[in-house]
XYZ file of C-alpha atoms in Angstrom:
753
model
C 25.479 -15.961 -0.952
C 24.214 -17.124 2.740
C 20.582 -16.339 3.522
C 20.987 -13.707 5.496
C 23.445 -11.555 2.696
C 20.376 -12.346 0.391
C 17.990 -10.937 2.646
C 20.149 -8.187 2.416
C 20.384 -7.934 -1.073
C 16.547 -8.516 -1.538
C 16.279 -5.142 0.706
C 18.910 -3.268 -1.609
C 17.306 -4.296 -4.854
C 13.930 -2.920 -3.105
C 15.212 0.046 -1.691
C 17.761 1.345 -3.974
C 16.149 -0.215 -7.413
C 13.422 0.288 -9.256
C 13.713 -3.260 -10.651
C 10.743 -5.508 -9.872
C 11.804 -9.134 -7.982
C 10.494 -12.575 -7.237
C 11.337 -13.647 -4.008
C 11.434 -17.291 -3.514
C 12.717 -19.940 -1.705
C 11.974 -23.185 0.545
C 9.679 -23.611 3.207
C 11.093 -22.425 6.141
C 13.450 -19.837 4.783
C 12.257 -16.873 6.092
C 10.408 -15.046 2.956
C 7.402 -13.931 5.445
C 9.789 -12.918 8.304
C 11.505 -10.762 5.250
C 7.926 -9.074 4.422
C 6.833 -7.787 7.883
C 10.714 -6.045 8.158
C 10.901 -4.477 4.955
C 7.005 -3.475 5.568
C 8.505 -1.290 8.913
C 11.476 -0.194 6.810
C 10.994 0.620 3.431
C 11.115 4.463 2.197
C 8.822 3.748 -0.707
C 4.616 4.230 -0.378
C 3.449 0.570 -0.732
C 0.569 -1.595 -0.661
C 0.761 -5.671 0.363
C -2.286 -7.607 -1.480
C -2.389 -11.708 -1.680
C -5.003 -13.656 -3.942
C -7.027 -14.998 -0.929
C -8.771 -13.537 2.607
C -6.489 -15.333 5.051
C -3.268 -14.911 2.675
C -3.794 -11.270 2.754
C -4.482 -11.747 6.783
C -0.832 -13.234 6.924
C 0.493 -10.745 5.263
C -0.754 -7.883 6.806
C -2.541 -6.822 3.835
C -5.429 -6.822 1.758
C -6.748 -9.333 -1.212
C -6.019 -8.481 -4.706
C -9.650 -8.132 -5.752
C -10.590 -5.750 -3.106
C -7.656 -2.995 -4.128
C -7.909 -3.564 -7.574
C -11.746 -3.606 -7.927
C -11.484 -6.741 -10.055
C -14.427 -8.767 -11.158
C -14.662 -12.682 -10.663
C -13.717 -14.313 -13.955
C -10.861 -14.842 -16.785
C -8.824 -11.716 -17.925
C -7.570 -11.307 -21.257
C -4.937 -9.017 -21.888
C -6.780 -7.281 -24.978
C -8.710 -4.261 -25.700
C -11.488 -5.623 -27.220
C -15.151 -6.397 -25.663
C -15.317 -9.422 -23.850
C -18.341 -10.466 -25.707
C -15.932 -11.294 -28.353
C -14.205 -13.770 -26.694
C -16.808 -16.188 -25.290
C -20.033 -17.673 -25.570
C -21.242 -16.871 -22.017
C -18.022 -17.281 -19.961
C -16.636 -14.727 -17.157
C -14.565 -13.490 -19.427
C -13.262 -9.345 -19.052
C -10.893 -7.077 -20.861
C -9.255 -3.948 -20.704
C -12.344 -2.288 -22.352
C -14.471 -4.258 -19.635
C -12.453 -3.152 -16.760
C -12.413 0.748 -18.085
C -16.175 0.839 -19.106
C -17.967 -2.009 -16.662
C -15.632 -1.892 -13.794
C -14.005 1.219 -13.390
C -12.039 2.175 -10.352
C -13.493 3.986 -7.306
C -11.618 7.560 -6.402
C -10.361 5.832 -3.441
C -8.565 2.744 -5.049
C -7.352 5.118 -7.813
C -5.986 7.451 -5.386
C -4.064 4.780 -3.650
C -2.938 3.338 -6.634
C -1.281 6.945 -8.168
C 0.094 7.007 -4.955
C 2.581 4.206 -4.356
C 5.792 3.219 -5.550
C 6.011 -0.220 -4.716
C 3.612 -3.317 -4.997
C 3.723 -6.231 -2.733
C 2.281 -9.609 -4.077
C 2.908 -12.349 -1.348
C 2.243 -16.224 -1.936
C 2.353 -15.409 -5.396
C 2.359 -19.068 -6.591
C -1.260 -18.862 -6.357
C -1.399 -15.774 -8.722
C -2.791 -16.703 -12.257
C -0.650 -14.619 -14.764
C -4.074 -13.120 -16.234
C -5.166 -11.599 -12.633
C -0.984 -10.125 -12.310
C -1.962 -8.669 -16.515
C -5.270 -7.113 -14.888
C -2.863 -5.802 -12.324
C -1.074 -4.472 -14.725
C -3.391 -2.241 -16.651
C -4.713 -1.030 -13.763
C -1.670 0.501 -12.336
C -1.422 1.782 -16.251
C -4.589 3.330 -15.869
C -4.255 4.631 -12.694
C -0.614 6.342 -13.190
C -1.687 7.176 -16.543
C 1.491 5.795 -17.616
C 1.167 2.818 -20.382
C 4.565 3.142 -21.355
C 5.774 1.436 -18.686
C 4.509 -2.134 -17.256
C 2.876 -1.498 -14.345
C 2.449 2.073 -14.848
C 6.226 2.400 -13.639
C 5.199 0.337 -9.861
C 7.803 -1.668 -8.696
C 6.457 -5.084 -8.026
C 8.103 -7.596 -5.211
C 6.725 -10.973 -5.519
C 6.944 -13.344 -2.741
C 6.294 -17.068 -2.968
C 7.399 -20.721 -3.184
C 6.297 -22.077 -6.309
C 6.631 -25.299 -5.538
C 3.896 -25.249 -2.732
C -0.180 -24.367 -3.977
C -0.572 -23.745 -7.812
C -3.078 -20.942 -9.014
C -6.580 -22.979 -9.641
C -7.382 -23.060 -13.358
C -10.375 -24.656 -14.426
C -10.521 -26.385 -17.951
C -13.231 -24.196 -19.436
C -10.926 -21.111 -18.658
C -7.409 -22.643 -19.777
C -9.095 -22.943 -23.002
C -9.742 -19.339 -23.241
C -6.227 -18.367 -21.453
C -4.104 -20.576 -23.717
C -4.658 -18.380 -26.671
C -2.671 -15.602 -25.030
C -0.326 -17.620 -22.191
C 2.232 -20.278 -22.168
C 0.967 -21.009 -18.888
C -1.210 -20.162 -15.754
C 1.722 -19.572 -13.474
C 2.496 -15.449 -12.843
C 5.723 -15.800 -14.457
C 4.462 -16.049 -17.815
C 2.193 -13.086 -17.740
C 2.669 -10.100 -20.419
C 4.019 -7.775 -18.329
C 6.652 -9.236 -16.626
C 7.748 -10.008 -19.937
C 7.775 -6.962 -21.196
C 9.411 -5.791 -17.541
C 11.855 -8.543 -16.809
C 12.167 -9.092 -12.869
C 15.008 -10.147 -10.848
C 15.047 -13.765 -9.293
C 16.169 -14.039 -5.604
C 16.189 -17.647 -3.925
C 16.707 -18.033 -0.341
C 18.398 -21.502 0.250
C 19.693 -21.568 4.209
C 16.406 -23.264 5.399
C 15.944 -22.368 9.383
C 13.105 -25.299 9.879
C 15.399 -28.277 9.676
C 18.397 -29.009 10.456
C 18.415 -32.922 9.405
C 20.685 -33.361 6.801
C 19.383 -36.565 5.199
C 15.255 -35.027 5.721
C 16.991 -31.675 3.715
C 18.218 -33.780 0.800
C 14.894 -35.934 0.939
C 12.593 -32.423 0.615
C 14.659 -31.328 -1.844
C 14.956 -34.442 -4.160
C 11.253 -34.179 -3.491
C 10.936 -30.354 -4.729
C 13.359 -30.942 -7.651
C 11.132 -34.217 -9.312
C 14.228 -36.423 -8.842
C 12.817 -38.248 -5.181
C 15.238 -41.835 -5.852
C 13.408 -45.161 -4.625
C 16.163 -44.842 -1.648
C 14.229 -41.400 -1.023
C 10.579 -43.100 -0.645
C 12.230 -46.567 0.778
C 13.111 -43.923 3.874
C 10.034 -42.093 4.264
C 7.845 -45.120 4.058
C 9.612 -46.519 6.997
C 7.456 -44.012 9.311
C 4.303 -45.750 8.145
C 1.955 -46.751 11.017
C -0.799 -48.962 10.330
C -4.484 -47.905 11.587
C -3.183 -44.295 12.907
C -5.535 -42.450 10.916
C -8.747 -44.023 12.828
C -6.920 -43.709 16.197
C -5.183 -40.246 16.920
C -2.193 -39.682 18.897
C -1.895 -37.661 21.906
C -0.520 -33.882 21.188
C 0.003 -34.995 17.126
C -1.791 -33.175 14.117
C -2.894 -34.730 11.285
C -1.944 -33.351 8.058
C -4.311 -34.472 5.053
C -4.925 -33.299 1.551
C -8.858 -32.547 1.888
C -11.302 -30.394 3.674
C -13.936 -33.482 4.693
C -10.939 -35.896 5.713
C -9.741 -33.334 8.409
C -13.343 -32.567 9.085
C -14.118 -35.808 9.881
C -11.054 -36.572 11.861
C -11.866 -33.308 14.355
C -15.648 -34.048 14.673
C -15.107 -37.851 15.688
C -12.441 -37.090 17.998
C -14.283 -34.744 19.413
C -17.411 -36.789 19.819
C -15.418 -39.430 20.923
C -15.045 -37.258 24.352
C -18.031 -37.578 26.826
C -17.943 -34.301 28.359
C -20.049 -31.018 27.707
C -19.855 -28.666 24.577
C -18.943 -25.360 24.840
C -19.812 -23.031 22.061
C -17.675 -19.867 21.464
C -19.116 -17.222 19.133
C -17.140 -14.444 17.479
C -17.536 -11.399 17.235
C -17.751 -9.502 13.828
C -17.858 -5.416 13.208
C -17.980 -3.704 10.217
C -16.858 -5.168 6.697
C -15.162 -8.624 7.566
C -15.973 -10.973 4.636
C -16.665 -14.736 5.475
C -13.726 -15.625 2.799
C -11.458 -13.999 5.813
C -12.419 -15.220 8.794
C -9.594 -16.998 10.525
C -11.536 -19.263 12.757
C -14.622 -20.762 12.639
C -17.641 -18.298 14.294
C -18.929 -20.713 16.296
C -16.310 -22.552 18.359
C -17.086 -25.780 20.207
C -14.776 -28.008 22.675
C -14.762 -29.918 25.075
C -12.442 -30.546 28.006
C -9.399 -32.980 26.654
C -9.973 -31.369 23.230
C -6.627 -31.231 20.948
C -6.550 -27.502 19.508
C -4.038 -25.194 17.514
C -3.165 -21.783 17.959
C -3.726 -20.062 14.768
C -2.189 -16.625 15.279
C 1.061 -15.127 17.290
C 0.351 -14.610 20.687
C -0.053 -10.543 20.914
C 0.284 -9.393 24.159
C 2.872 -11.922 26.173
C 4.163 -14.313 23.741
C 2.932 -17.771 25.212
C 1.772 -19.048 22.246
C 2.693 -18.941 18.104
C 0.811 -19.794 15.049
C 0.746 -23.709 14.512
C 1.151 -24.335 18.554
C -0.360 -27.363 19.728
C -2.508 -27.713 23.538
C -5.034 -29.463 25.009
C -7.910 -27.436 26.982
C -7.884 -27.957 30.570
C -11.083 -26.308 31.704
C -13.996 -24.390 30.264
C -16.583 -22.055 30.986
C -19.398 -19.752 29.414
C -16.808 -17.165 29.390
C -13.152 -18.618 29.270
C -10.966 -21.429 28.046
C -8.014 -23.070 29.856
C -5.469 -24.959 27.896
C -2.097 -26.436 28.492
C 0.459 -26.121 26.264
C 1.970 -29.284 24.677
C 5.666 -29.725 25.918
C 4.955 -27.654 28.713
C 3.222 -28.255 32.103
C 1.600 -24.866 33.324
C -1.985 -23.519 32.331
C -2.856 -20.715 30.082
C -5.980 -19.214 30.593
C -6.617 -17.500 26.890
C -7.944 -13.951 25.717
C -9.406 -13.479 22.699
C -7.695 -12.226 19.898
C -8.768 -9.283 17.180
C -8.299 -9.478 13.655
C -8.450 -6.478 11.455
C -9.816 -6.342 7.681
C -8.359 -2.907 6.146
C -8.262 -0.506 3.597
C -5.386 1.717 1.723
C -6.562 4.903 1.527
C -4.920 8.432 1.059
C -5.548 10.657 3.728
C -7.465 13.947 2.328
C -5.002 16.571 4.756
C -2.160 14.940 4.886
C -1.933 13.144 1.340
C -0.367 10.512 3.662
C -0.627 6.627 2.477
C -2.626 5.150 5.235
C -4.115 1.947 6.662
C -8.142 2.258 7.520
C -9.593 -0.579 9.585
C -12.887 -1.147 8.118
C -14.115 -4.081 9.934
C -12.709 -6.617 12.812
C -13.357 -10.326 14.257
C -12.720 -10.851 17.376
C -12.487 -14.741 18.461
C -10.800 -17.096 20.652
C -7.110 -17.990 18.223
C -7.536 -21.363 18.291
C -9.288 -24.519 16.158
C -9.590 -27.905 16.793
C -6.562 -29.717 15.474
C -6.453 -33.405 15.769
C -6.369 -32.458 11.529
C -5.711 -29.846 9.393
C -5.473 -29.487 5.395
C -2.189 -29.269 4.051
C -3.441 -26.333 2.213
C -4.092 -24.488 6.061
C -0.448 -25.664 6.944
C 1.505 -23.599 5.207
C 3.644 -21.470 7.476
C 3.540 -23.918 10.292
C 5.900 -25.935 12.041
C 5.506 -29.103 14.100
C 7.410 -31.399 15.622
C 6.064 -34.392 15.397
C 2.643 -34.976 12.493
C 0.839 -37.569 10.965
C 0.716 -37.298 7.187
C -1.847 -38.485 5.317
C -0.999 -38.150 1.809
C -2.271 -40.678 -0.135
C -4.707 -38.992 -2.199
C -2.589 -35.738 -3.106
C -4.416 -33.895 -6.061
C -2.071 -31.213 -6.760
C 1.604 -30.778 -7.407
C 3.497 -29.620 -4.581
C 1.182 -31.107 -1.724
C 3.750 -33.909 -0.893
C 6.051 -31.595 -0.026
C 4.607 -28.969 1.321
C 3.073 -31.755 3.846
C 6.577 -33.200 4.874
C 8.411 -29.867 5.117
C 6.347 -28.518 7.988
C 8.059 -30.925 10.191
C 12.042 -30.266 11.742
C 13.004 -33.898 11.212
C 12.288 -37.282 10.037
C 12.303 -38.189 14.072
C 8.893 -36.354 14.236
C 7.795 -38.094 10.888
C 4.084 -40.694 11.111
C 2.503 -41.324 7.903
C -0.544 -42.471 7.732
C -0.747 -43.819 4.047
C 2.578 -44.852 2.481
C 3.769 -42.419 -0.054
C 2.928 -43.333 -3.416
C 6.063 -42.050 -6.443
C 2.866 -41.439 -8.305
C 1.808 -38.356 -6.408
C 5.061 -36.545 -5.852
C 5.680 -35.005 -8.762
C 6.398 -31.074 -8.753
C 4.883 -29.294 -12.028
C 7.279 -29.391 -14.662
C 6.660 -26.046 -15.892
C 7.664 -24.697 -12.103
C 10.851 -26.835 -12.417
C 11.540 -25.165 -16.338
C 11.239 -21.747 -14.480
C 13.324 -22.367 -11.520
C 16.547 -22.772 -13.682
C 16.612 -19.475 -14.866
C 18.624 -18.295 -11.692
C 21.242 -20.064 -13.053
C 21.462 -18.476 -16.527
C 21.054 -15.234 -14.631
C 23.777 -12.305 -14.251
C 25.202 -12.192 -10.817
C 23.106 -10.625 -8.397
C 25.520 -8.411 -7.167
C 25.880 -6.619 -11.011
C 22.394 -7.046 -11.381
C 22.304 -4.441 -8.442
C 24.924 -2.092 -9.569
C 22.744 -1.424 -12.935
C 19.860 -1.394 -11.158
C 20.807 1.253 -8.971
C 22.114 3.322 -12.217
C 18.775 2.748 -13.435
C 17.050 3.830 -9.802
C 19.244 7.025 -10.395
C 17.758 7.741 -13.973
C 14.211 7.151 -12.899
C 14.421 9.422 -9.711
C 15.119 12.474 -11.523
C 12.723 11.425 -14.335
C 9.949 11.465 -11.664
C 11.142 14.364 -9.787
C 11.947 16.990 -12.682
C 9.429 15.703 -15.731
C 6.198 18.192 -15.379
C 4.582 17.080 -18.235
C 1.983 15.058 -16.425
C 0.950 17.872 -14.131
C 0.476 20.153 -17.361
C -1.203 17.003 -18.663
C -3.457 16.761 -15.746
C -4.229 20.482 -15.756
C -5.157 20.967 -19.265
C -8.078 18.284 -18.586
C -9.999 21.160 -16.964
C -11.417 22.145 -20.029
C -12.773 18.686 -20.897
C -16.863 18.546 -21.496
C -17.490 17.046 -18.095
C -15.459 20.023 -15.815
C -15.757 23.370 -18.484
C -19.455 23.494 -17.406
C -18.251 24.820 -13.751
C -18.126 28.241 -14.109
C -16.987 30.750 -11.542
C -18.023 34.535 -11.264
C -14.897 35.252 -9.380
C -11.817 36.087 -11.726
C -9.176 34.850 -8.771
C -11.211 31.595 -8.878
C -11.343 31.174 -12.852
C -7.767 31.903 -13.509
C -6.580 29.400 -10.625
C -5.407 26.519 -12.629
C -4.568 28.550 -15.744
C -2.100 30.483 -13.707
C -0.417 26.979 -12.481
C -0.385 25.406 -15.513
C 1.322 28.493 -17.255
C 4.123 28.391 -14.228
C 4.838 25.127 -15.415
C 4.291 25.915 -18.967
C 6.936 28.105 -19.258
C 9.220 25.439 -17.102
C 9.008 22.989 -20.063
C 12.127 23.889 -21.768
C 14.374 24.459 -18.596
C 13.335 20.970 -17.067
C 14.397 19.126 -20.046
C 17.544 20.696 -20.206
C 18.023 20.348 -16.701
C 17.191 16.656 -16.542
C 19.677 15.843 -19.207
C 22.718 17.472 -17.567
C 21.879 15.807 -14.657
C 21.730 12.092 -16.760
C 25.061 12.875 -18.232
C 26.452 13.517 -14.617
C 24.580 10.490 -14.272
C 26.712 8.774 -17.113
C 29.575 9.831 -16.062
C 29.842 8.904 -12.902
C 30.338 12.506 -10.998
C 28.857 12.187 -7.863
C 29.814 14.973 -6.318
C 28.576 17.968 -9.055
C 25.557 15.619 -9.517
C 24.492 15.867 -5.941
C 25.337 19.524 -6.277
C 23.122 20.225 -9.328
C 19.746 17.983 -7.743
C 20.433 20.539 -4.944
C 20.353 23.735 -6.301
C 17.422 21.923 -8.407
C 15.758 21.093 -5.875
C 15.789 24.419 -4.453
C 14.776 26.372 -8.083
C 11.406 24.143 -7.985
C 10.834 24.012 -4.695
C 9.477 27.763 -4.966
C 7.817 26.939 -8.183
C 5.971 24.262 -6.200
C 4.980 26.328 -3.253
C 3.573 29.049 -5.514
C 1.388 26.553 -7.422
C 0.284 24.860 -4.255
C -0.632 28.104 -2.376
C -2.420 28.839 -5.343
C -3.992 25.873 -5.673
C -5.187 25.611 -1.859
C -6.919 28.211 -1.708
C -8.786 27.565 -5.152
C -9.572 24.276 -3.519
C -10.718 26.163 -0.282
C -12.930 28.621 -1.995
C -14.262 25.491 -4.572
C -15.729 23.948 -1.188
C -18.064 26.751 -0.234
C -20.241 25.925 -2.672
C -22.747 23.514 -4.010
C -22.873 21.530 -7.304
C -19.058 21.273 -7.376
C -18.630 17.664 -6.509
C -16.508 16.594 -9.980
C -14.784 19.992 -10.389
C -13.741 19.186 -6.399
C -12.627 15.822 -7.329
C -10.600 16.585 -10.113
C -8.682 19.672 -8.008
C -8.031 16.815 -5.489
C -6.386 14.753 -7.890
C -3.822 18.113 -8.695
C -3.728 18.341 -5.196
C -2.661 14.552 -4.854
C -0.132 14.756 -8.483
C 1.625 18.171 -7.033
C 2.133 16.575 -3.659
C 3.719 13.479 -4.806
C 6.191 15.517 -6.698
C 6.719 18.100 -4.250
C 7.778 15.582 -2.019
C 10.141 13.945 -4.488
C 11.949 17.239 -5.449
C 12.242 17.667 -1.958
C 13.635 13.891 -0.946
C 15.486 13.515 -4.582
C 18.590 14.832 -2.966
C 18.897 12.511 -0.270
C 17.811 9.640 -1.747
C 20.568 9.561 -4.687
C 23.442 10.059 -1.939
C 22.025 7.214 -0.079
C 21.628 5.208 -3.389
C 25.512 6.364 -4.204
C 26.809 5.748 -1.021
C 25.152 2.330 -0.195
C 23.558 3.658 3.159
C 19.884 3.146 4.669
C 17.113 5.184 3.090
C 15.456 6.529 6.018
C 11.593 7.009 5.565
C 11.447 9.875 8.172
C 13.680 11.978 6.717
C 14.212 15.877 7.655
C 12.506 16.445 4.372
C 9.322 14.812 4.578
C 8.786 16.819 8.218
C 9.407 20.085 6.035
C 6.731 19.175 3.498
C 4.549 17.623 5.934
C 4.535 20.979 8.121
C 4.426 23.584 5.011
C 1.398 21.320 3.777
C -0.444 21.785 7.320
C 0.176 25.663 7.303
C -0.978 26.309 4.029
C -4.221 24.006 4.585
C -5.247 26.002 7.564
C -4.291 29.802 5.766
C -6.288 28.647 2.614
C -9.235 27.374 4.576
C -9.525 30.559 7.175
C -9.173 33.102 4.250
C -11.416 31.346 2.323
C -14.598 30.876 5.274
C -13.799 34.706 6.005
C -14.394 35.727 2.059
C -17.754 33.340 2.201
C -19.454 35.402 5.651
C -18.643 38.648 3.378
C -19.139 38.172 -0.532
C -22.017 38.057 -2.486
C -23.683 34.683 -3.607
C -21.969 33.890 -6.972
C -24.490 33.611 -10.012
C -26.080 30.102 -9.993
C -24.476 28.516 -7.356
C -25.751 27.949 -3.441
C -23.082 28.589 -0.681
C -22.890 25.724 1.768
C -23.735 26.605 4.802
C -20.238 26.842 6.938
C -21.551 26.676 9.977
C -21.442 28.981 12.557
C -20.390 32.308 10.908
C -18.185 35.434 12.515
C -20.683 37.890 13.304
C -20.352 41.764 14.623
C -19.946 40.488 17.492
C -16.623 38.901 17.395
C -14.596 41.073 15.499
C -15.278 43.413 18.872
C -14.116 40.587 20.766
C -10.952 40.895 19.089
C -10.623 44.537 18.651
C -11.001 45.160 22.452
C -8.270 42.435 22.838
C -6.136 44.163 20.177
C -6.330 47.609 21.804
C -5.097 45.816 24.619
C -1.844 45.334 22.879
C -2.597 41.026 22.501
C -1.085 39.778 19.940
C -2.498 37.530 17.075
C -0.502 34.182 18.478
C -2.437 35.135 22.133
C -5.698 36.023 20.697
C -5.750 33.019 19.101
C -4.721 30.624 22.184
C -7.379 32.546 24.168
C -10.539 32.342 21.964
C -9.907 29.114 20.748
C -9.705 29.999 17.244
C -6.503 29.672 14.408
C -4.196 32.092 13.993
C -5.111 32.466 10.534
C -8.950 33.450 11.649
C -7.843 36.406 13.866
C -5.699 37.368 11.069
C -9.476 37.737 9.057
C -10.237 39.709 12.119
C -7.846 42.373 12.138
C -8.058 42.678 8.176
C -12.122 43.313 8.791
C -11.102 45.676 11.200
C -8.500 47.400 9.687
C -10.532 47.946 6.394
C -13.272 49.435 8.752
C -11.150 51.820 10.174
C -10.776 50.581 13.706
C -7.449 49.827 13.210
C -4.195 50.612 11.478
C -2.014 48.096 9.715
C 0.944 49.433 11.380
C -0.481 48.028 14.577
C 0.663 44.715 12.955
C 3.593 45.308 10.662
C 6.340 47.868 10.096
C 5.723 50.229 6.636
C 8.996 47.874 4.546
C 6.387 45.302 4.767
C 3.576 46.591 4.019
C 5.110 48.292 0.762
C 6.543 44.839 -0.344
C 3.152 43.288 -0.254
C 1.566 46.487 -1.412
C 3.545 46.305 -4.635
C 2.658 42.523 -5.040
C -0.813 43.270 -4.983
C -0.561 46.015 -7.554
C 1.123 44.197 -10.326
C -0.911 40.834 -9.227
C -3.791 42.166 -12.032
C -6.445 41.464 -10.130
C -5.602 37.610 -10.021
C -6.686 37.355 -5.935
C -4.974 37.039 -2.605
C -3.340 32.928 -3.444
C -2.002 34.133 -6.586
C -0.392 37.256 -4.032
C 0.509 35.158 -1.341
C 1.989 32.741 -4.171
C 4.063 35.692 -6.268
C 5.599 36.445 -2.730
C 7.128 32.798 -2.605
C 5.217 32.162 0.902
C 7.130 35.119 2.728
C 3.648 36.263 3.891
C 0.845 34.708 5.114
C -2.479 35.238 3.864
C -3.652 37.309 6.598
C -0.644 39.455 6.077
C -1.521 39.729 2.380
C -5.473 40.508 3.346
C -4.447 43.476 5.954
C -2.637 45.423 3.109
C -5.865 44.815 1.100
C -8.034 46.123 3.183
C -5.731 49.491 3.299
C -5.702 49.626 -0.277
C -9.731 49.088 -0.822
C -10.445 51.542 2.347
C -7.912 53.998 0.366
C -9.826 53.620 -2.971
C -13.118 53.738 -1.458
C -12.819 56.999 0.526
C -11.478 58.196 -2.537
């Protein structure tokens, strides 16, 4: 396949299957571009992680250790305490993660919500760290039967570039569990398997001779002629005399620093220092440039970020300082004659969160780093050159110390014409890791990608049906309310005590029905009957939507009421977990038909479908109604034994009811009064219920008699389970406020009798 076709295939594997994927390719084949485009378009909920802070910034994600809260050290995929496996070394196990380093609520919420985990620069990821990720996801999802807890994993990187770092004492422990330290030997991947997709068309180089030499270096088959061809570009003493407008790539930090320092000191002009502005949480390991940037006119610099506003420069573009003052920097871009005044750029450190109101996965900015986007660039390390492209460079790799370093350095160049060697290339330092080469041969024995995609799509249909119409996780989670930690939370109000029991009963009663329904759908998938499959899914979704709407209505009412009390934090967190679980299933119920159609038709899945909007609108209305109901109930009910009510701000006083009463008498509608008074409609409905209960208004002012009778009947048959239960039993036909108005009439009648 051509690279563009492979990229399209990779996107379809992500969006239309649940298969784990390793996307690789030589330098310059478009892996980073694919990642950024996928992040914009995929319908799946995802997070992006990378092994290092700089890699996370480049991928527009977060570090693995920050997202999964992994301690520093060596992970062993066993359940025993870590002390049984080491003598003082930093070792942690599944037991250690669960007991000593548990996930906090925020991280756990994010991991429960995602369908897709994207790992960039996976070549640097160790096998044990990937297995630690696997355990974290299984724990968060409460799914120990599937690798990564059922989350799809997309791994992007080039194994011929920088390898994972493993010290000798760490490998002495890891070797008992792993064949190698590379990610592909993680036990989780051996359990799940993965699809191997390699991009082959190189966009960076067009020089056929150079491409052949790079491929030979990569595959450990470089010939004497290849080395001789490269060494023709050696220039003596070039390392000691930097060439204007040319960068030197070297293997060690100290060497790059020495070259830059010497070149800057050689300029007999005033030095200016520019300080970075750091706000919030932005760890030093993520600093993209120096916090104190020292420059002189004539200094050679390199941009380390694309121009975010005008597109004047890109990551890796070289320039020369033309003018400096205390506030601004003027440069001349190499290859262009026009001077350019720099602006500071901002880098943001973020974390993933689940919004408490919408239950949407969001990115929260927790810190920022503001600085001019340049660094001294007479020399940089091979490590920091990854992802960059140069027309001309001095390559100084005589002291290469890691497999792949020579290949990485040379592959930064567009052609042999731009190559200048500072040291001759020694054949002994160019080898790639033998384990990587053996692993790369797997793609030659892999089933055809088209066939794998077809199988993956069918398996994904099974996964969609299983995920949407299996409610066992909901029942299991609701049953946790009886645990020792939660059973102490007791309420006097009967409707509050029975709320979760009511919800659990609804889903428990559906167990046999859902099992039978799933079997029907599995059969239609097996028989390849798309029309009947879609029809059955649509009917099932409509049926179960009512179940979820009634359950969410009662849950939201319960949550809103619980929030009125102090000393309920643990119980409230438990309720919010149920909320997240129900909403995730509710969204799946509403989107499974659409996604199934797209998979069967081979069309792109729009992440902003109508079903998403419908679910969001339903949630927003339900939240407003339940919160208004709970606040009004709190202002008039007695305190519960053993509970002190939280301050809820300014209470609704008698005067505010009088204002609404006068407006009602003037024939203002609920909507008009809400707009005039700057209140929610549900709050004004609460005023109406209060006024009806006091005999100041009649319910006929707000609804016809047939609606009053229907609601009255539902209240009478609710066995005192509370308004939330009544609203749920009516399948959301009427608002909390309408039910409260009718209830107020009934209570007034009973009191008068």
